[in-house]
Each structure stands twice: as C-alpha cells, then as structure tokens.
Amino acid sequence: MNLSKFFKNAFLVMLACLVLSACATKKVQNQMQGDVYTGTDTVEYLASGVPDRVFFATNESVLTTASRDTLRKQAEWLRKNSKVNVVLEGHADERGTREYNLALGERRANAAKDYLMTYGISANRISVISYGKERPVDSGSNPLAWSKNRRSVTVKAN
Amino acid sequence: MIKNIKFSIILLIIATVQSNALIEVDITRGNLDPLPIAVSPLSSDNETNSKLIKELKIDKVGQKISNVVENNLKNSGLFNPLNKDAFLQKPDIAHLKPRFEDWSLIKAQALITGKVTLNDGKLRVEFRLWDVLAGKEMMALAFTTVPSNWRRVGHIITDKVYERLTGEKGYFDTRIIYVAEDGPKTKRIKKLAIMDQDGSNTKYLTLGNELVLTPRFNPTNQMVTYLSYFRNLPRVYLLDIETGVQEVVGDFPGMTFAPRFSPDGKKIIMSFAMDGNSDIYTMDLENRIVDRITNHPSIDTSPSYSPDGKFICFNSDRSGYQQIYVMKKDGTGVKRISFGKGLYGTPVWSPRGDLIAFTKLHKGKFYIGVMRTDGTGERLLTENYYQEAPSWSPNGRVLIFYRETKTDSQGKGFSAKLWSIDLTGYNERMVKTESDASDPSWSSLLSN
C-alpha cells in the first residue's frame, strides 16, 4: 500500500519533471532555429516594426530568411529617413579565438551592409565596426546566450 | 615611462673554479623529481642594514632577494627549494665556506649563498652556487645596481643559476604585458598592464577609457604593439613603454588588428579588414611602407614570424574552417599544416624555431598545444572550457596563456586569468595578477 503510494508519487514527480523539461526545451527551440536566434528578448527597434539586429549561425556570416526580412525593413526605413546614417556593429560569440572573432564580426556586419546596399542604401551612409566577442548582450555560457550574441546590430549614427 | 633606472650590471668573476658538476637538471622531460636546492638568505652586515632602512626604507634586503630567487625556482617546477628552518649554517659563514655535510644532511644537492653591501648608495650583491655533493663552487658572480632594483637582482641570480644547472638561458628577468579586465562581462573595462614575470610591480599603461586588446612585445626592445578602439576606430597602435607615447600604425581605411613584430623588431605584421575580408599586411616602421602579404577572400589573421624572419604562420578559414598555414615571408608558398580534428587558431612560432604553439577547439573544449612547423608531432598540453592565446617564454620552454571560466545559469561567475605551462605539459599553474587578465605577451630577457 505504502509502496504503491510511493511509486505513484514518484511517477507523478517524474511526469512533472518531464512536462517541465519539455516546456523548457520547447521554449529554447522557439527562440532558435538550428542554432540561429529567432527570439526577440534582446531586439530593439529603430522604429515601429523595424528590428535593429540580425542573427547568425555558429561560424557563419550567411543571412537567414528572417535576417533578410529584417534588413529589407531597415532599408525601407532608411529610404524614408534619408538623413539618418547608421553603424553596423558585428559581433561573435565567446566560443572562438579573439582575433578570428574580430574578423568574423567584420564579415557579419558587411554581409548586412551589402544587403542594405542592394536595397538602395548608399555605402556612404553605412559604416561598419566589429567588436568580435568583446560586447556580448547575454553573459551566459550556453547555446541560447551564444545565439543572441552572434549578431549584427544597426545603430543610428546621427 | 616605467623604466629603467640605469641598471649597470657589473659582472665580476670572483672565482673561476671550474668543476665537473655532478648536478644537472634535464628540462626536456617532465620533471617529477625537482632538484632539492637550499637558498640561504643573502647576508648583510648591520651597517648596511641600518643604512638601507634609514635611507631607502628597505628592510632585510638580502632575505627579500633570496625570497625572489626561491619563488622563481619553485615556480619553474624544476627545483624544490628547501625549508629555511632546517638550515644549520649561518648565511654569512655559509657564503665563505659551506659545511657541505650540514647541507647534504637536509638533502640539498645545490646551495645558493650570497652577500649584500651598500657602497656610495649602490647596492652590491654577490652570490655563489655550490654543488653540495661534489663539495665544490660552481659559480660566483657580483652585481652592482641602484637599491630599488633589488627584485631584478633576484631575477638575474635565478637566470644565472637556471642557466648553469640546465644549460639553457633562463626567463626570469622578464616582464609580461597583458590586458587587465574588470566589470561585467557585457561591459568589460580593459586596460593595458605590465608586470614582472613573477607578478610583482604591476603598472597600468592605459586608463580603460577605450577597449584595448592583444598587446605584444617587440622582441628587441621594450616597445609594444596592440589593438585600441580609440575613438571607436579599431586600429593597431605602437606604444613606447618608457615614454608612454602612443601612435597609430599606418593609415588604413578600416580595422587593423592581430599585430605582432617581426623578429628584428623593424616591422609590424597584422590583419587589415575591408568589406568583410581580412588579409595580412606588414608595415615597415622605418619607412612606413605597407606590403600586402595575403590576398584571399577568406579570413587571414593571427600572423606570427619564424625567428629567422623567413616564414610566417597564420590562421585562415580558406578551407571552410579555421586552420593553421605557413608561408614564405613574401606570401608565396602557402601551405596548410593543421590537419587534426577540430579548429585551430592563434599560431605562434617558438623562439627556438622548431615548434608552433596554437589554440585548438574540438567538441566544445579548448586546448593549448604545439606542433612541428610542418604540422607533424601535434601535442596537446592542456584542456579546458575556454583558453587561448599562448605566448612563449624567451627560452621557448614555457607558455603563458589565458583561461576563462564558464558562467552559471544566471550568467554569473565569469573570470579570466593568466596561466602558464611547461612545454613538457607539466607544471601548469595560475599566474597571479591584481585583477582579471587576458592576452599575455612575454618580453625577451631584459638583461643578458
């Protein structure tokens, strides 16, 4: 009797654990596609509906579909606000050597710059700076934190 | 700026008793049985002591110098300095003529004795190294310097003892330049800092107003090259430690980074990033001529010259991932040398010329390792959550690097520290710094 009660309790606890961990996993998965961040926790907005940043996969500088969508919105906003200049700040996560990450951040910011240029934004309105892994937004040491840190952020320069 | 209160070392050979030394220390293997050595406190007479206290506020300078020596020898991992409580003979008498039975009784195989005197405001330090088992003097030297240089005397004595017993140059009279870190991980404050190899005499060379990274010594003098984000323009700078004068290197229309000096100290080799592509360039510091060394759409960075200046190793992802390559100094003959599993970065050519140290990332772990210059003989020395950026001691026997800790689920608990390890893979230890630290670079010997 006691024993079966014990098992029943244990079973309930295990079930609860499973449900909770499933939720946790699901939450992370909802914020990442592959290892690219798709959440909005860290995102700020240049204007209503114009997110300021795009995210990258590990060691990559290829723009995802979502990134290109964000950059088209930025381009449209920049066309409307033709006096605004921007700085594209490229970043990498902490899981790489410092010097390589500086180069990688520069490559990422330039991928964003090239895309803005193909949508009609003049190169002389865009400057680029890489911070490598020096300025993470999330100080965590886990895949979700790293995915938030692999980014190119468009910042108003004037 | 910091330097160098005229340091005249007068090497006086007090006695040249050539002995067939019985003791020698093999530094090519891991040394699990460090040599027992007794470092007798350097003796000084009462007059010298009272003068030093009165005029210079330095108490027990002989004992302090011997502590520096002892600490150096212990940290090398090759020596086991014995507890001074067990010493039977008084320092002044031992320096004249050691009673070898007393020293062999406490299992000392080598003995260092010495004497400090003050003449005309100058500190005169003499020391002797004795082979206890053979009952012979192995070396006797004297130095004269300004009293404030007493720590350097300790380092120079250690270098002489190390060289006599191992047959190779020491690395103790040297300094480390590094980046001192403070503040939260998301807004780290970074300053250039310099200290003696043993962690003392720390001085800060920048104020922390702008981000600074990757300082490296000129192998021929006390100049430093580093990356600064001054005015938000990341560029390679040159810093004269003595005068504090800083200047930007070259007039590049984009980020320059990953600087190092050529072995003759006359050029800086670095990466220049433009339109998403990083290539390697050199700049001659005399005539300011810039040469492009690589021209490839991949990332080319972390260049480091061979000690003869004929070759350059560097990091490139031209294969798709970070790997180590070697080329001739003009950029021709590029050859990939790293073929193991994982990613490879930060290659640094050994001052002896035979090895390249590197950082390796494999399955979520970071390693510091070495390989021959053709890529064979890869040997991983240490594994950790995060570590990178090895720098060689001037004798090519020790590597210093930095290590970062993993943060917890709240993003707390981050730290960055300097560590060193012998080429043998033994004697891994933390190098004490006043604050968190990264990007260490080892100077060459200050004196020879």
PDB file of C-alpha atoms in Angstrom, chain B residues 33-214:
ATOM      1  CA  ASP B  33      61.515  14.993  -9.155  1.00  0.00           C
ATOM      2  CA  PRO B  34      62.588  18.620  -8.783  1.00  0.00           C
ATOM      3  CA  LEU B  35      66.142  19.244  -7.632  1.00  0.00           C
ATOM      4  CA  PRO B  36      66.403  19.957  -3.889  1.00  0.00           C
ATOM      5  CA  ILE B  37      68.133  23.305  -3.553  1.00  0.00           C
ATOM      6  CA  ALA B  38      68.913  25.402  -0.473  1.00  0.00           C
ATOM      7  CA  VAL B  39      68.667  29.171  -0.931  1.00  0.00           C
ATOM      8  CA  SER B  40      70.467  30.630   2.042  1.00  0.00           C
ATOM      9  CA  PRO B  41      69.339  34.199   2.796  1.00  0.00           C
ATOM     10  CA  LEU B  42      71.855  36.698   1.436  1.00  0.00           C
ATOM     11  CA  SER B  43      73.775  38.052   4.391  1.00  0.00           C
ATOM     12  CA  SER B  44      74.352  41.707   5.135  1.00  0.00           C
ATOM     13  CA  ASP B  45      76.186  43.437   7.979  1.00  0.00           C
ATOM     14  CA  ASN B  46      74.485  45.717  10.500  1.00  0.00           C
ATOM     15  CA  GLU B  47      75.846  48.876   8.957  1.00  0.00           C
ATOM     16  CA  THR B  48      74.410  48.022   5.538  1.00  0.00           C
ATOM     17  CA  ASN B  49      71.083  47.072   7.091  1.00  0.00           C
ATOM     18  CA  SER B  50      70.664  50.269   9.058  1.00  0.00           C
ATOM     19  CA  LYS B  51      71.686  52.400   6.074  1.00  0.00           C
ATOM     20  CA  LEU B  52      69.189  50.634   3.808  1.00  0.00           C
ATOM     21  CA  ILE B  53      66.379  51.083   6.321  1.00  0.00           C
ATOM     22  CA  LYS B  54      67.238  54.701   7.015  1.00  0.00           C
ATOM     23  CA  GLU B  55      67.938  55.930   3.523  1.00  0.00           C
ATOM     24  CA  LEU B  56      65.763  53.695   1.385  1.00  0.00           C
ATOM     25  CA  LYS B  57      63.272  52.112   3.744  1.00  0.00           C
ATOM     26  CA  ILE B  58      64.178  48.644   2.579  1.00  0.00           C
ATOM     27  CA  ASP B  59      64.409  46.161   5.420  1.00  0.00           C
ATOM     28  CA  LYS B  60      66.155  42.771   5.190  1.00  0.00           C
ATOM     29  CA  VAL B  61      67.010  43.202   1.517  1.00  0.00           C
ATOM     30  CA  GLY B  62      69.219  40.089   1.475  1.00  0.00           C
ATOM     31  CA  GLN B  63      66.378  37.935   2.681  1.00  0.00           C
ATOM     32  CA  LYS B  64      63.984  39.555   0.222  1.00  0.00           C
ATOM     33  CA  ILE B  65      66.287  38.911  -2.736  1.00  0.00           C
ATOM     34  CA  SER B  66      66.658  35.269  -1.700  1.00  0.00           C
ATOM     35  CA  ASN B  67      62.858  35.005  -1.461  1.00  0.00           C
ATOM     36  CA  VAL B  68      62.573  36.228  -5.063  1.00  0.00           C
ATOM     37  CA  VAL B  69      65.093  33.593  -6.144  1.00  0.00           C
ATOM     38  CA  GLU B  70      63.369  30.876  -4.164  1.00  0.00           C
ATOM     39  CA  ASN B  71      59.933  31.733  -5.566  1.00  0.00           C
ATOM     40  CA  ASN B  72      61.279  31.748  -9.137  1.00  0.00           C
ATOM     41  CA  LEU B  73      62.981  28.391  -8.707  1.00  0.00           C
ATOM     42  CA  LYS B  74      59.875  26.844  -7.192  1.00  0.00           C
ATOM     43  CA  ASN B  75      57.582  28.168  -9.943  1.00  0.00           C
ATOM     44  CA  SER B  76      59.864  26.749 -12.620  1.00  0.00           C
ATOM     45  CA  GLY B  77      58.844  23.299 -11.430  1.00  0.00           C
ATOM     46  CA  LEU B  78      62.434  22.099 -11.834  1.00  0.00           C
ATOM     47  CA  PHE B  79      63.644  22.936  -8.340  1.00  0.00           C
ATOM     48  CA  ASN B  80      62.476  22.228  -4.844  1.00  0.00           C
ATOM     49  CA  PRO B  81      63.726  24.998  -2.541  1.00  0.00           C
ATOM     50  CA  LEU B  82      64.158  23.572   0.948  1.00  0.00           C
ATOM     51  CA  ASN B  83      62.627  24.983   4.110  1.00  0.00           C
ATOM     52  CA  LYS B  84      64.953  27.565   5.635  1.00  0.00           C
ATOM     53  CA  ASP B  85      64.090  26.429   9.188  1.00  0.00           C
ATOM     54  CA  ALA B  86      66.203  23.343   8.589  1.00  0.00           C
ATOM     55  CA  PHE B  87      69.341  25.304   7.647  1.00  0.00           C
ATOM     56  CA  LEU B  88      72.116  24.748  10.164  1.00  0.00           C
ATOM     57  CA  GLN B  89      74.789  27.121   8.927  1.00  0.00           C
ATOM     58  CA  LYS B  90      74.543  30.882   9.262  1.00  0.00           C
ATOM     59  CA  PRO B  91      74.241  32.772   5.947  1.00  0.00           C
ATOM     60  CA  ASP B  92      77.473  34.790   6.258  1.00  0.00           C
ATOM     61  CA  ILE B  93      79.566  31.777   7.188  1.00  0.00           C
ATOM     62  CA  ALA B  94      77.978  29.545   4.549  1.00  0.00           C
ATOM     63  CA  HIS B  95      78.839  32.151   1.917  1.00  0.00           C
ATOM     64  CA  LEU B  96      82.528  31.964   2.822  1.00  0.00           C
ATOM     65  CA  LYS B  97      82.818  28.219   3.083  1.00  0.00           C
ATOM     66  CA  PRO B  98      79.788  25.961   3.317  1.00  0.00           C
ATOM     67  CA  ARG B  99      79.978  22.947   5.620  1.00  0.00           C
ATOM     68  CA  PHE B 100      78.751  20.558   2.934  1.00  0.00           C
ATOM     69  CA  GLU B 101      77.886  17.806   5.443  1.00  0.00           C
ATOM     70  CA  ASP B 102      75.296  20.110   7.037  1.00  0.00           C
ATOM     71  CA  TRP B 103      73.693  20.821   3.668  1.00  0.00           C
ATOM     72  CA  SER B 104      73.715  17.245   2.453  1.00  0.00           C
ATOM     73  CA  LEU B 105      72.134  16.241   5.759  1.00  0.00           C
ATOM     74  CA  ILE B 106      68.996  18.151   4.773  1.00  0.00           C
ATOM     75  CA  LYS B 107      69.216  16.575   1.281  1.00  0.00           C
ATOM     76  CA  ALA B 108      70.222  19.746  -0.535  1.00  0.00           C
ATOM     77  CA  GLN B 109      72.014  18.999  -3.796  1.00  0.00           C
ATOM     78  CA  ALA B 110      72.710  22.625  -4.646  1.00  0.00           C
ATOM     79  CA  LEU B 111      73.209  25.642  -2.438  1.00  0.00           C
ATOM     80  CA  ILE B 112      72.972  29.351  -3.160  1.00  0.00           C
ATOM     81  CA  THR B 113      74.698  31.773  -0.793  1.00  0.00           C
ATOM     82  CA  GLY B 114      75.329  35.498  -1.033  1.00  0.00           C
ATOM     83  CA  LYS B 115      76.147  38.796   0.498  1.00  0.00           C
ATOM     84  CA  VAL B 116      74.742  42.319   0.154  1.00  0.00           C
ATOM     85  CA  THR B 117      76.662  45.527   0.825  1.00  0.00           C
ATOM     86  CA  LEU B 118      75.927  49.187   0.255  1.00  0.00           C
ATOM     87  CA  ASN B 119      78.722  51.375  -1.132  1.00  0.00           C
ATOM     88  CA  ASP B 120      78.163  55.013  -2.089  1.00  0.00           C
ATOM     89  CA  GLY B 121      74.423  54.432  -2.375  1.00  0.00           C
ATOM     90  CA  LYS B 122      74.924  51.474  -4.712  1.00  0.00           C
ATOM     91  CA  LEU B 123      73.796  48.002  -3.861  1.00  0.00           C
ATOM     92  CA  ARG B 124      76.471  45.367  -4.376  1.00  0.00           C
ATOM     93  CA  VAL B 125      75.193  41.804  -4.417  1.00  0.00           C
ATOM     94  CA  GLU B 126      77.417  38.783  -4.749  1.00  0.00           C
ATOM     95  CA  PHE B 127      76.306  35.199  -4.834  1.00  0.00           C
ATOM     96  CA  ARG B 128      77.736  31.731  -5.179  1.00  0.00           C
ATOM     97  CA  LEU B 129      76.254  28.488  -6.394  1.00  0.00           C
ATOM     98  CA  TRP B 130      77.636  25.356  -4.748  1.00  0.00           C
ATOM     99  CA  ASP B 131      77.463  21.708  -5.741  1.00  0.00           C
ATOM    100  CA  VAL B 132      76.810  20.125  -2.350  1.00  0.00           C
ATOM    101  CA  LEU B 133      77.543  16.528  -3.303  1.00  0.00           C
ATOM    102  CA  ALA B 134      80.805  17.322  -5.072  1.00  0.00           C
ATOM    103  CA  GLY B 135      81.683  19.870  -2.394  1.00  0.00           C
ATOM    104  CA  LYS B 136      82.579  22.489  -4.997  1.00  0.00           C
ATOM    105  CA  GLU B 137      81.764  26.004  -6.049  1.00  0.00           C
ATOM    106  CA  MET B 138      80.028  26.080  -9.450  1.00  0.00           C
ATOM    107  CA  MET B 139      79.638  29.798  -9.995  1.00  0.00           C
ATOM    108  CA  ALA B 140      80.368  33.113  -8.344  1.00  0.00           C
ATOM    109  CA  LEU B 141      79.107  36.490  -9.579  1.00  0.00           C
ATOM    110  CA  ALA B 142      78.599  40.016  -8.283  1.00  0.00           C
ATOM    111  CA  PHE B 143      76.269  42.795  -9.429  1.00  0.00           C
ATOM    112  CA  THR B 144      76.147  46.484  -8.623  1.00  0.00           C
ATOM    113  CA  THR B 145      72.957  48.461  -9.085  1.00  0.00           C
ATOM    114  CA  VAL B 146      70.680  51.052  -7.515  1.00  0.00           C
ATOM    115  CA  PRO B 147      68.984  49.631  -4.414  1.00  0.00           C
ATOM    116  CA  SER B 148      65.457  49.984  -5.820  1.00  0.00           C
ATOM    117  CA  ASN B 149      66.405  47.350  -8.404  1.00  0.00           C
ATOM    118  CA  TRP B 150      66.745  44.633  -5.761  1.00  0.00           C
ATOM    119  CA  ARG B 151      63.966  42.471  -7.206  1.00  0.00           C
ATOM    120  CA  ARG B 152      65.695  42.409 -10.581  1.00  0.00           C
ATOM    121  CA  VAL B 153      68.862  41.238  -8.870  1.00  0.00           C
ATOM    122  CA  GLY B 154      66.849  38.261  -7.598  1.00  0.00           C
ATOM    123  CA  HIS B 155      65.625  37.531 -11.123  1.00  0.00           C
ATOM    124  CA  ILE B 156      69.097  37.809 -12.633  1.00  0.00           C
ATOM    125  CA  ILE B 157      70.529  35.474  -9.994  1.00  0.00           C
ATOM    126  CA  THR B 158      67.790  32.974 -10.852  1.00  0.00           C
ATOM    127  CA  ASP B 159      68.605  33.257 -14.559  1.00  0.00           C
ATOM    128  CA  LYS B 160      72.289  32.574 -13.870  1.00  0.00           C
ATOM    129  CA  VAL B 161      71.543  29.583 -11.638  1.00  0.00           C
ATOM    130  CA  TYR B 162      68.995  28.207 -14.118  1.00  0.00           C
ATOM    131  CA  GLU B 163      71.436  28.562 -16.995  1.00  0.00           C
ATOM    132  CA  ARG B 164      74.280  26.939 -15.058  1.00  0.00           C
ATOM    133  CA  LEU B 165      72.191  23.961 -13.987  1.00  0.00           C
ATOM    134  CA  THR B 166      70.055  23.374 -17.098  1.00  0.00           C
ATOM    135  CA  GLY B 167      72.407  24.547 -19.829  1.00  0.00           C
ATOM    136  CA  GLU B 168      69.724  26.859 -21.247  1.00  0.00           C
ATOM    137  CA  LYS B 169      69.003  30.554 -20.867  1.00  0.00           C
ATOM    138  CA  GLY B 170      66.539  31.490 -18.141  1.00  0.00           C
ATOM    139  CA  TYR B 171      63.367  33.562 -18.409  1.00  0.00           C
ATOM    140  CA  PHE B 172      63.138  35.247 -15.003  1.00  0.00           C
ATOM    141  CA  ASP B 173      64.395  38.783 -15.656  1.00  0.00           C
ATOM    142  CA  THR B 174      61.437  39.390 -17.961  1.00  0.00           C
ATOM    143  CA  ARG B 175      58.086  41.103 -17.963  1.00  0.00           C
ATOM    144  CA  ILE B 176      54.563  40.219 -19.062  1.00  0.00           C
ATOM    145  CA  ILE B 177      52.314  42.702 -20.795  1.00  0.00           C
ATOM    146  CA  TYR B 178      48.632  41.795 -20.678  1.00  0.00           C
ATOM    147  CA  VAL B 179      45.099  43.161 -20.640  1.00  0.00           C
ATOM    148  CA  ALA B 180      43.723  43.827 -17.152  1.00  0.00           C
ATOM    149  CA  GLU B 181      39.962  43.262 -17.051  1.00  0.00           C
ATOM    150  CA  ASP B 182      37.231  44.465 -14.760  1.00  0.00           C
ATOM    151  CA  GLY B 183      33.461  44.832 -14.681  1.00  0.00           C
ATOM    152  CA  PRO B 184      30.520  42.793 -16.005  1.00  0.00           C
ATOM    153  CA  LYS B 185      31.046  40.530 -18.995  1.00  0.00           C
ATOM    154  CA  THR B 186      28.747  42.618 -21.189  1.00  0.00           C
ATOM    155  CA  LYS B 187      30.671  45.849 -20.468  1.00  0.00           C
ATOM    156  CA  ARG B 188      34.211  44.783 -19.713  1.00  0.00           C
ATOM    157  CA  ILE B 189      36.688  47.548 -18.913  1.00  0.00           C
ATOM    158  CA  LYS B 190      40.101  46.684 -20.343  1.00  0.00           C
ATOM    159  CA  LYS B 191      43.480  48.300 -19.686  1.00  0.00           C
ATOM    160  CA  LEU B 192      46.999  47.525 -20.757  1.00  0.00           C
ATOM    161  CA  ALA B 193      49.047  46.349 -17.798  1.00  0.00           C
ATOM    162  CA  ILE B 194      52.631  45.290 -17.353  1.00  0.00           C
ATOM    163  CA  MET B 195      54.249  43.328 -14.550  1.00  0.00           C
ATOM    164  CA  ASP B 196      57.367  41.378 -13.729  1.00  0.00           C
ATOM    165  CA  GLN B 197      57.235  37.751 -14.755  1.00  0.00           C
ATOM    166  CA  ASP B 198      56.524  36.778 -11.113  1.00  0.00           C
ATOM    167  CA  GLY B 199      53.502  39.101 -10.847  1.00  0.00           C
ATOM    168  CA  SER B 200      55.092  41.959  -8.923  1.00  0.00           C
ATOM    169  CA  ASN B 201      55.475  45.623  -9.946  1.00  0.00           C
ATOM    170  CA  THR B 202      52.171  45.841 -11.809  1.00  0.00           C
ATOM    171  CA  LYS B 203      51.670  49.076 -13.697  1.00  0.00           C
ATOM    172  CA  TYR B 204      48.748  50.193 -15.845  1.00  0.00           C
ATOM    173  CA  LEU B 205      49.565  51.788 -19.180  1.00  0.00           C
ATOM    174  CA  THR B 206      46.090  52.882 -20.294  1.00  0.00           C
ATOM    175  CA  LEU B 207      43.155  54.224 -18.293  1.00  0.00           C
ATOM    176  CA  GLY B 208      40.377  51.959 -19.549  1.00  0.00           C
ATOM    177  CA  ASN B 209      38.511  54.659 -21.479  1.00  0.00           C
ATOM    178  CA  GLU B 210      38.710  52.620 -24.655  1.00  0.00           C
ATOM    179  CA  LEU B 211      38.816  48.923 -25.391  1.00  0.00           C
ATOM    180  CA  VAL B 212      42.356  47.581 -25.810  1.00  0.00           C
ATOM    181  CA  LEU B 213      43.340  44.073 -26.910  1.00  0.00           C
ATOM    182  CA  THR B 214      46.261  41.790 -27.808  1.00  0.00           C
TER     183      THR B 214
END
